[in-house]
Short mmCIF file of C-alpha atoms and ligand atoms in Angstrom, two decimals:
data_model
loop_
_atom_site.label_atom_id
_atom_site.label_comp_id
_atom_site.label_asym_id
_atom_site.label_seq_id
_atom_site.Cartn_x
_atom_site.Cartn_y
_atom_site.Cartn_z
CA MET Y 1 124.09 109.49 71.64
CA GLY Y 2 125.47 109.27 75.16
CA ASP Y 3 128.49 107.42 76.47
CA LYS Y 4 128.49 103.69 76.31
CA MET Y 5 129.41 101.42 79.18
CA ILE Y 6 130.11 97.69 79.14
CA LEU Y 7 129.31 95.68 82.27
CA LYS Y 8 130.97 92.27 82.46
CA GLY Y 9 129.91 89.42 84.74
CA GLN Y 10 127.37 86.60 84.71
CA VAL Y 11 124.51 88.40 82.97
CA LEU Y 12 121.27 86.64 83.89
CA SER Y 13 118.14 87.05 81.79
CA PHE Y 14 114.93 85.15 81.05
CA THR Y 15 113.86 84.09 77.57
CA ASP Y 16 110.77 82.31 78.87
CA SER Y 17 108.75 81.92 82.07
CA PRO Y 18 110.25 79.25 84.34
CA PHE Y 19 106.66 78.41 85.32
CA GLU Y 20 105.93 77.45 81.71
CA ALA Y 21 109.28 76.13 80.46
CA PRO Y 22 111.80 74.00 82.41
CA PRO Y 23 113.55 76.52 84.72
CA LEU Y 24 117.00 75.83 83.30
CA ASP Y 25 115.76 76.43 79.74
CA ALA Y 26 113.93 79.62 80.67
CA ALA Y 27 117.04 81.45 81.91
CA ARG Y 28 120.27 82.28 80.11
CA ILE Y 29 123.67 83.59 81.08
CA ASP Y 30 125.67 85.98 78.90
CA GLU Y 31 129.07 87.54 79.52
CA ALA Y 32 128.34 91.23 79.18
CA LEU Y 33 125.88 93.99 78.36
CA VAL Y 34 126.15 97.50 76.97
CA LEU Y 35 124.39 100.47 78.58
CA GLN Y 36 123.69 103.66 76.69
CA ASP Y 37 121.28 106.56 77.24
CA GLY Y 38 119.71 104.91 80.27
CA LYS Y 39 118.94 101.68 78.45
CA ILE Y 40 120.42 98.30 77.69
CA ARG Y 41 121.69 98.48 74.13
CA GLN Y 42 123.06 95.00 73.61
CA VAL Y 43 123.76 91.74 75.45
CA GLY Y 44 126.26 89.09 74.41
CA GLY Y 45 129.82 87.76 74.52
CA PHE Y 46 132.39 90.12 76.03
CA ASP Y 47 134.92 89.98 73.22
CA ALA Y 48 132.31 90.72 70.57
CA LEU Y 49 130.90 93.67 72.53
CA ARG Y 50 134.39 94.99 73.28
CA LYS Y 51 135.12 94.89 69.57
CA ALA Y 52 131.82 96.51 68.62
CA TYR Y 53 132.24 99.31 71.20
CA PRO Y 54 136.00 99.87 71.45
CA THR Y 55 135.66 103.23 73.23
CA ALA Y 56 133.19 102.07 75.88
CA ASP Y 57 134.28 102.04 79.54
CA VAL Y 58 134.28 98.56 81.05
CA THR Y 59 133.20 97.63 84.56
CA ASP Y 60 134.27 94.08 85.31
CA TYR Y 61 132.22 92.39 88.02
CA GLY Y 62 134.09 89.09 87.75
CA GLY Y 63 131.89 86.19 88.87
CA HIS Y 64 129.09 88.39 90.21
CA VAL Y 65 125.62 88.03 88.72
CA ILE Y 66 124.28 91.03 86.81
CA MET Y 67 120.49 90.88 86.61
CA ALA Y 68 117.46 93.13 86.37
CA GLY Y 69 116.83 95.28 89.45
CA LEU Y 70 114.37 93.75 91.90
CA ILE Y 71 110.75 94.92 91.77
CA ASP Y 72 108.66 95.18 94.92
CA ALA Y 73 105.08 95.12 93.66
CA HIS Y 74 103.33 96.04 96.94
CA ALA Y 75 104.72 98.16 99.78
CA HIS Y 76 103.68 100.91 102.15
CA TYR Y 77 106.62 103.33 102.27
CA PRO Y 78 104.98 105.31 105.12
CA GLN Y 79 105.33 102.22 107.35
CA THR Y 80 109.15 102.27 107.11
CA ALA Y 81 109.65 103.53 110.67
CA MET Y 82 107.32 100.96 112.28
CA ILE Y 83 108.44 97.81 110.43
CA ALA Y 84 108.77 94.78 112.76
CA SER Y 85 106.16 95.84 115.34
CA TRP Y 86 105.23 93.04 117.71
CA GLY Y 87 102.28 90.89 118.51
CA LYS Y 88 99.18 91.88 116.51
CA ARG Y 89 97.05 90.53 113.73
CA LEU Y 90 95.81 92.58 110.80
CA ILE Y 91 93.06 94.79 112.22
CA ASP Y 92 94.78 95.33 115.63
CA TRP Y 93 98.08 95.86 113.89
CA LEU Y 94 96.57 98.59 111.70
CA ASN Y 95 94.97 100.32 114.68
CA THR Y 96 97.90 99.96 117.08
CA TYR Y 97 100.89 100.65 114.88
CA THR Y 98 100.01 101.65 111.33
CA PHE Y 99 97.38 104.33 111.68
CA PRO Y 100 99.26 106.38 114.34
CA GLU Y 101 102.36 106.36 112.10
CA GLU Y 102 100.41 107.19 108.92
CA MET Y 103 98.87 110.15 110.79
CA LYS Y 104 102.27 111.87 110.67
CA PHE Y 105 102.33 112.13 106.89
CA GLY Y 106 100.28 115.31 106.72
CA ASP Y 107 103.65 116.89 107.57
CA GLU Y 108 105.55 117.42 104.32
CA GLY Y 109 108.92 117.42 106.03
CA TYR Y 110 108.32 114.09 107.72
CA ALA Y 111 106.97 112.56 104.51
CA ALA Y 112 110.08 113.72 102.62
CA GLU Y 113 112.41 112.34 105.29
CA ILE Y 114 110.77 108.89 105.24
CA ALA Y 115 110.56 108.80 101.42
CA ARG Y 116 114.31 109.45 101.32
CA ARG Y 117 115.06 106.86 104.00
CA TYR Y 118 112.80 104.28 102.33
CA LEU Y 119 114.35 104.68 98.88
CA ASP Y 120 117.87 104.56 100.39
CA LEU Y 121 117.03 101.32 102.22
CA THR Y 122 115.33 99.62 99.30
CA THR Y 123 118.08 100.61 96.85
CA ALA Y 124 120.65 99.20 99.27
CA HIS Y 125 118.73 95.93 99.02
CA GLY Y 126 118.83 95.96 95.21
CA THR Y 127 115.21 97.01 94.68
CA THR Y 128 114.93 99.48 91.82
CA THR Y 129 111.14 99.75 91.34
CA ILE Y 130 108.44 99.86 94.00
CA CYS Y 131 104.67 100.00 93.78
CA SER Y 132 103.70 101.74 97.03
CA PHE Y 133 100.66 102.81 98.95
CA CYS Y 134 101.03 106.27 100.51
CA THR Y 135 98.69 107.72 103.18
CA ILE Y 136 95.46 109.69 102.82
CA HIS Y 137 97.54 112.89 102.66
CA PRO Y 138 98.40 114.25 99.20
CA ALA Y 139 101.71 115.42 100.76
CA SER Y 140 102.70 111.78 101.24
CA VAL Y 141 102.36 111.15 97.50
CA GLU Y 142 104.12 114.37 96.53
CA ALA Y 143 107.06 113.51 98.79
CA PHE Y 144 107.47 109.99 97.40
CA PHE Y 145 107.22 111.00 93.75
CA ALA Y 146 109.52 114.01 94.18
CA GLU Y 147 112.21 111.84 95.77
CA ALA Y 148 111.87 109.11 93.11
CA LYS Y 149 112.00 111.69 90.32
CA ALA Y 150 115.19 113.19 91.74
CA ARG Y 151 116.73 109.71 91.61
CA GLY Y 152 115.46 108.91 88.11
CA GLN Y 153 113.66 105.90 89.53
CA ARG Y 154 110.66 104.07 88.05
CA VAL Y 155 107.97 103.91 90.76
CA VAL Y 156 104.24 103.51 91.07
CA ALA Y 157 102.24 104.95 93.97
CA GLY Y 158 98.94 106.49 94.93
CA LYS Y 159 97.09 108.29 97.67
CA THR Y 160 95.56 105.70 100.00
CA CYS Y 161 91.82 106.36 100.25
CA MET Y 162 89.86 105.60 103.46
CA ASP Y 163 86.59 107.17 104.52
CA ARG Y 164 85.47 104.84 107.30
CA ASN Y 165 86.81 102.52 110.00
CA ALA Y 166 89.93 104.63 110.43
CA PRO Y 167 90.67 107.16 113.20
CA ASP Y 168 89.97 110.89 113.12
CA GLY Y 169 92.59 112.61 111.03
CA LEU Y 170 93.02 109.58 108.80
CA ARG Y 171 89.77 109.67 106.86
CA ASP Y 172 88.94 111.43 103.63
CA THR Y 173 85.52 111.39 101.91
CA ALA Y 174 84.31 109.86 98.67
CA GLN Y 175 84.49 113.28 97.02
CA SER Y 176 87.84 114.44 98.45
CA ALA Y 177 89.40 111.05 97.66
CA TYR Y 178 88.26 111.42 94.07
CA ASP Y 179 89.39 115.06 93.79
CA ASP Y 180 92.77 114.58 95.46
CA SER Y 181 93.53 111.35 93.58
CA ARG Y 182 92.62 112.96 90.28
CA ALA Y 183 94.77 116.03 90.91
CA LEU Y 184 97.77 113.87 91.87
CA LEU Y 185 97.22 111.59 88.88
CA GLN Y 186 97.04 114.54 86.48
CA ARG Y 187 100.18 116.06 87.93
CA TRP Y 188 102.35 112.92 88.17
CA HIS Y 189 101.16 110.08 85.93
CA GLY Y 190 103.68 109.74 83.09
CA GLU Y 191 106.05 112.35 84.54
CA ASP Y 192 109.53 110.93 83.83
CA ARG Y 193 109.41 107.35 85.14
CA ILE Y 194 106.48 107.88 87.51
CA SER Y 195 103.09 106.17 87.32
CA TYR Y 196 100.01 106.80 89.41
CA ALA Y 197 97.94 103.96 90.87
CA ILE Y 198 94.40 104.56 92.08
CA THR Y 199 94.58 103.26 95.66
CA PRO Y 200 91.58 102.42 97.83
CA ARG Y 201 93.21 100.73 100.87
CA PHE Y 202 90.67 97.89 101.10
CA SER Y 203 86.90 97.43 101.23
CA PRO Y 204 86.55 97.74 105.05
CA THR Y 205 87.98 101.28 105.11
CA SER Y 206 85.95 102.59 102.17
CA THR Y 207 82.22 103.22 101.95
CA PRO Y 208 80.46 101.92 98.86
CA GLU Y 209 80.29 105.57 97.73
CA GLN Y 210 84.07 105.86 97.92
CA LEU Y 211 84.65 102.61 96.02
CA GLU Y 212 82.23 103.85 93.40
CA ALA Y 213 84.12 107.16 93.11
CA MET Y 214 87.41 105.27 92.72
CA GLY Y 215 85.82 103.07 90.06
CA ALA Y 216 84.65 106.17 88.20
CA LEU Y 217 88.15 107.68 88.35
CA TRP Y 218 89.67 104.46 87.01
CA ALA Y 219 87.14 104.37 84.16
CA GLU Y 220 88.23 107.91 83.26
CA HIS Y 221 91.94 106.93 83.42
CA PRO Y 222 92.05 103.29 82.30
CA ASP Y 223 95.79 103.38 81.63
CA CYS Y 224 96.44 103.75 85.40
CA LEU Y 225 96.95 100.81 87.67
CA MET Y 226 94.54 100.29 90.57
CA GLN Y 227 95.97 98.70 93.72
CA THR Y 228 94.25 97.39 96.82
CA HIS Y 229 94.17 94.43 99.25
CA LEU Y 230 92.16 91.22 98.90
CA SER Y 231 91.44 88.26 101.21
CA GLU Y 232 94.39 88.60 103.55
CA GLN Y 233 92.94 87.23 106.82
CA VAL Y 234 89.91 85.13 107.64
CA ASP Y 235 88.61 87.68 110.22
CA GLU Y 236 88.93 90.41 107.62
CA ILE Y 237 86.86 88.43 105.12
CA GLU Y 238 84.10 88.00 107.73
CA TRP Y 239 84.19 91.74 108.35
CA VAL Y 240 83.92 92.48 104.63
CA ARG Y 241 80.92 90.12 104.45
CA SER Y 242 79.16 92.06 107.24
CA LEU Y 243 79.94 95.44 105.66
CA TYR Y 244 78.82 94.42 102.15
CA PRO Y 245 75.94 91.98 102.68
CA GLY Y 246 74.95 92.18 99.01
CA ALA Y 247 78.34 91.09 97.68
CA ARG Y 248 78.94 87.53 96.48
CA ASP Y 249 82.43 87.51 97.99
CA TYR Y 250 85.32 89.86 98.82
CA LEU Y 251 86.34 90.37 95.19
CA ASP Y 252 82.76 91.27 94.36
CA THR Y 253 82.99 94.33 96.67
CA TYR Y 254 85.51 95.67 94.12
CA GLU Y 255 83.83 94.25 91.05
CA MET Y 256 80.46 95.86 91.92
CA TYR Y 257 82.08 99.30 91.89
CA GLY Y 258 84.22 99.03 88.77
CA LEU Y 259 87.40 98.09 90.62
CA LEU Y 260 88.13 94.77 88.93
CA GLY Y 261 90.22 94.95 85.79
CA GLU Y 262 93.31 93.84 83.95
CA ARG Y 263 95.30 96.69 85.44
CA GLY Y 264 94.12 95.84 88.95
CA LEU Y 265 96.70 94.71 91.52
CA TYR Y 266 95.34 92.69 94.42
CA GLY Y 267 97.70 92.26 97.36
CA HIS Y 268 97.71 88.97 99.34
CA ALA Y 269 94.80 87.00 97.77
CA ILE Y 270 95.32 84.11 100.17
CA HIS Y 271 91.84 82.79 101.00
CA LEU Y 272 90.22 82.98 97.58
CA GLU Y 273 86.88 81.40 96.75
CA PRO Y 274 86.77 79.43 93.47
CA ARG Y 275 84.67 82.19 91.88
CA GLU Y 276 87.20 84.84 92.86
CA ARG Y 277 90.06 82.85 91.46
CA ASP Y 278 88.25 82.19 88.18
CA ARG Y 279 87.24 85.84 87.81
CA LEU Y 280 90.78 87.10 88.49
CA ALA Y 281 92.14 84.68 85.87
CA GLU Y 282 89.45 85.62 83.36
CA VAL Y 283 90.10 89.34 83.75
CA GLY Y 284 93.90 88.89 83.70
CA ALA Y 285 94.35 90.86 86.93
CA GLY Y 286 97.61 90.81 88.89
CA LEU Y 287 97.97 89.13 92.27
CA VAL Y 288 100.76 90.19 94.58
CA HIS Y 289 102.25 87.66 96.96
CA CYS Y 290 103.67 89.14 100.19
CA PRO Y 291 105.12 86.13 102.03
CA THR Y 292 107.03 87.74 104.92
CA SER Y 293 103.94 89.79 105.74
CA ASN Y 294 101.64 86.78 105.51
CA MET Y 295 103.74 84.88 108.02
CA PHE Y 296 104.51 87.89 110.24
CA ILE Y 297 100.86 88.93 110.68
CA GLY Y 298 99.73 85.30 110.66
CA SER Y 299 97.55 85.63 107.56
CA GLY Y 300 97.97 82.28 105.79
CA LEU Y 301 99.71 80.42 102.99
CA PHE Y 302 99.42 81.76 99.43
CA ASP Y 303 98.79 79.02 96.87
CA MET Y 304 101.61 79.81 94.44
CA GLY Y 305 101.58 76.40 92.74
CA GLY Y 306 97.82 76.32 92.22
CA LEU Y 307 97.49 79.93 91.12
CA LYS Y 308 100.39 79.74 88.64
CA ASP Y 309 98.99 76.48 87.26
CA ALA Y 310 95.68 78.29 86.78
CA GLY Y 311 97.55 80.89 84.69
CA LEU Y 312 97.30 83.81 87.10
CA LEU Y 313 99.67 86.74 86.89
CA VAL Y 314 101.63 86.93 90.16
CA GLY Y 315 104.15 89.49 91.39
CA LEU Y 316 106.23 89.39 94.54
CA ALA Y 317 106.41 91.99 97.28
CA THR Y 318 107.57 92.84 100.79
CA ASP Y 319 104.39 94.61 101.97
CA THR Y 320 106.60 96.83 104.15
CA GLY Y 321 105.87 97.31 107.10
CA GLY Y 322 103.43 94.37 107.49
CA GLY Y 323 106.30 92.54 105.84
CA SER Y 324 109.26 92.08 108.13
CA SER Y 325 112.06 92.95 105.69
CA PHE Y 326 112.96 95.46 102.99
CA SER Y 327 114.86 92.70 101.18
CA MET Y 328 113.46 91.00 98.10
CA LEU Y 329 116.03 88.22 98.67
CA ARG Y 330 114.49 87.55 102.09
CA THR Y 331 111.08 87.81 100.40
CA MET Y 332 112.04 85.15 97.82
CA ALA Y 333 113.22 82.91 100.67
CA ALA Y 334 109.88 83.38 102.41
CA ALA Y 335 108.02 82.63 99.16
CA TYR Y 336 109.99 79.40 98.93
CA GLU Y 337 109.08 78.48 102.52
CA VAL Y 338 105.38 79.31 102.11
CA ALA Y 339 105.20 77.28 98.88
CA GLN Y 340 106.94 74.36 100.62
CA LEU Y 341 104.21 74.42 103.28
CA ARG Y 342 101.74 74.01 100.42
CA GLY Y 343 103.66 71.13 98.88
CA CYS Y 344 105.38 73.07 96.10
CA ALA Y 345 109.18 73.48 95.84
CA LEU Y 346 109.93 76.60 93.79
CA HIS Y 347 113.14 76.59 91.74
CA GLY Y 348 115.62 79.45 92.23
CA ALA Y 349 114.90 80.60 88.69
CA GLN Y 350 111.19 80.80 89.51
CA LEU Y 351 111.91 82.88 92.63
CA ILE Y 352 114.17 85.33 90.78
CA TRP Y 353 111.66 85.49 87.92
CA LEU Y 354 108.82 86.35 90.35
CA ALA Y 355 110.86 89.22 91.85
CA THR Y 356 111.75 90.65 88.43
CA VAL Y 357 109.71 89.62 85.36
CA GLY Y 358 106.69 88.49 87.41
CA SER Y 359 106.41 91.77 89.30
CA ALA Y 360 107.07 93.78 86.12
CA GLU Y 361 104.30 91.93 84.26
CA ALA Y 362 101.87 92.43 87.16
CA LEU Y 363 102.66 96.17 86.91
CA HIS Y 364 102.19 96.02 83.10
CA MET Y 365 105.79 97.18 82.70
CA GLY Y 366 107.27 93.96 81.36
CA ASP Y 367 108.38 95.77 78.18
CA LYS Y 368 110.44 98.28 80.20
CA ILE Y 369 111.83 96.68 83.36
CA GLY Y 370 112.34 93.31 85.04
CA ASN Y 371 114.59 91.65 82.47
CA ILE Y 372 117.81 92.14 80.57
CA ALA Y 373 117.47 92.58 76.82
CA ALA Y 374 118.22 95.23 74.22
CA GLY Y 375 115.86 98.18 74.67
CA MET Y 376 115.02 97.51 78.32
CA GLU Y 377 115.66 100.26 80.87
CA GLY Y 378 119.02 100.15 82.66
CA ASP Y 379 117.86 99.12 86.12
CA LEU Y 380 120.26 96.46 87.38
CA VAL Y 381 121.42 94.75 90.52
CA VAL Y 382 124.80 93.07 90.80
CA LEU Y 383 124.80 90.15 93.24
CA ASP Y 384 127.84 88.75 95.02
CA LEU Y 385 127.15 85.02 95.41
CA ALA Y 386 129.72 84.74 98.24
CA SER Y 387 128.73 87.72 100.39
CA THR Y 388 129.17 86.14 103.83
CA PRO Y 389 131.32 83.25 105.06
CA ALA Y 390 128.24 81.06 105.47
CA ILE Y 391 127.06 81.72 101.92
CA ALA Y 392 130.58 81.53 100.44
CA GLN Y 393 131.26 78.06 101.85
CA ARG Y 394 127.93 76.82 100.46
CA ALA Y 395 128.42 78.48 97.06
CA GLY Y 396 131.88 76.87 96.95
CA GLN Y 397 130.21 73.44 96.83
CA ALA Y 398 127.85 74.41 94.00
CA SER Y 399 128.15 72.61 90.68
CA GLU Y 400 126.09 75.16 88.73
CA ILE Y 401 124.91 78.74 89.04
CA TRP Y 402 121.40 78.04 90.37
CA GLU Y 403 122.78 75.99 93.23
CA ALA Y 404 125.00 78.94 94.20
CA MET Y 405 122.21 81.41 93.59
CA PHE Y 406 119.84 79.49 95.85
CA ALA Y 407 122.21 79.91 98.81
CA THR Y 408 122.12 83.68 98.29
CA ILE Y 409 118.33 83.63 97.92
CA MET Y 410 117.91 81.71 101.18
CA MET Y 411 120.65 83.36 103.26
CA GLY Y 412 121.45 86.64 101.51
CA ASP Y 413 120.63 90.22 102.48
CA ASP Y 414 121.91 93.67 101.53
CA ARG Y 415 125.49 92.46 101.88
CA ALA Y 416 124.92 90.40 98.71
CA VAL Y 417 124.16 93.58 96.74
CA ALA Y 418 127.51 94.49 95.19
CA ASP Y 419 126.18 97.29 93.00
CA VAL Y 420 122.99 98.93 91.75
CA TRP Y 421 122.26 100.77 88.51
CA ILE Y 422 119.15 102.89 88.05
CA GLY Y 423 118.23 104.29 84.64
CA GLY Y 424 121.65 103.38 83.27
CA LYS Y 425 123.53 105.17 86.08
CA ARG Y 426 125.47 103.58 88.88
CA VAL Y 427 124.01 104.52 92.26
CA GLU Y 428 126.67 106.15 94.42
CA GLY Y 429 127.18 106.66 98.11
CA ASN Y 430 124.68 106.34 100.93
CA ALA Y 431 121.82 105.28 98.72
CA ARG Y 432 123.47 101.91 98.32
ZN1 ZN R 501 99.63 96.09 102.03
#
């Protein structure tokens, strides 16, 4: 048995979903937790834990909040260098900014440099798990997984497959997408904390043959996740309709080819038809809400209230670099704003839950990450609820923790991240 470590602070965990129970009843605060062998061993009162583990080292975070590391359930790490690019909507934005940048990832050295930079930036923002798209190049997947493995980080990613409506140099074929995805999956899926996700970008950039090949691969490896995009912009939906005239709706373009399932992750899902919504609920698939991206590219307002009421599984994500921030705090703030525009005021506990438990459940990893309890993996973020003068003066007026927490959610950034633990180890140096 390895060394034990006690972390003391305001330890925040969820005993229930704040979408199903009153938010204040769904969350609890303890005084301390014990880490051992990469996992959380026990949570409870400080004096009792101190007594039970008299030789353990203690890190005292005072009034800081210790909670599960943030989970970004949909990102494109290769878009790190072109985040915040001006003035385009989805299809133009892909053609003008994204595809030229993704073209560079055939170069292993460049892919490794951006994977390193991306994981440094996201860790600095308190994000400990990411589910990322890569590019069509196997080297882009290798680079991301190799870097995550070196850091002991739990990540999900896959080779982005596109065999039409993308420029020369950024298209594979149905067969090569199948072969390359399968080889990467066999090499990496289940290696340390790494999981492979079968990753067709979206229906417009795949031929029916490619979607069918991806569906076949998923049927052969049903324990993998499958990630893609769904109903992000109205123009895109029209385009999908013209490319797949036989489909009932956008979701049907996936369903027809075996790409609808419980382990499916559908990014955006803004303009859903009633049939799509019912089918997604019936199947138990995961939706991923990307609010900064949806506002930045002008896509629309996700119906958080309605979709949660309908029992859908929803995770939260930045959608870097369509999203305009690496920060899941900024993303929670944007989720609050988008929900407000749809007449729903999300509680701070619901926002934190979405960025931790919600994302973990969408990734089918709710038994490993996203919450603090005995047996869960030791991925933690420590938040300073008074990280800037503006936040500190607001937190000073707060009568309870969620009021203080909400100021950090709305106004906080990487300065609020006091510490990060990945796999039971404190992250040192530049990576934070
Ligand atoms: Zn995306």
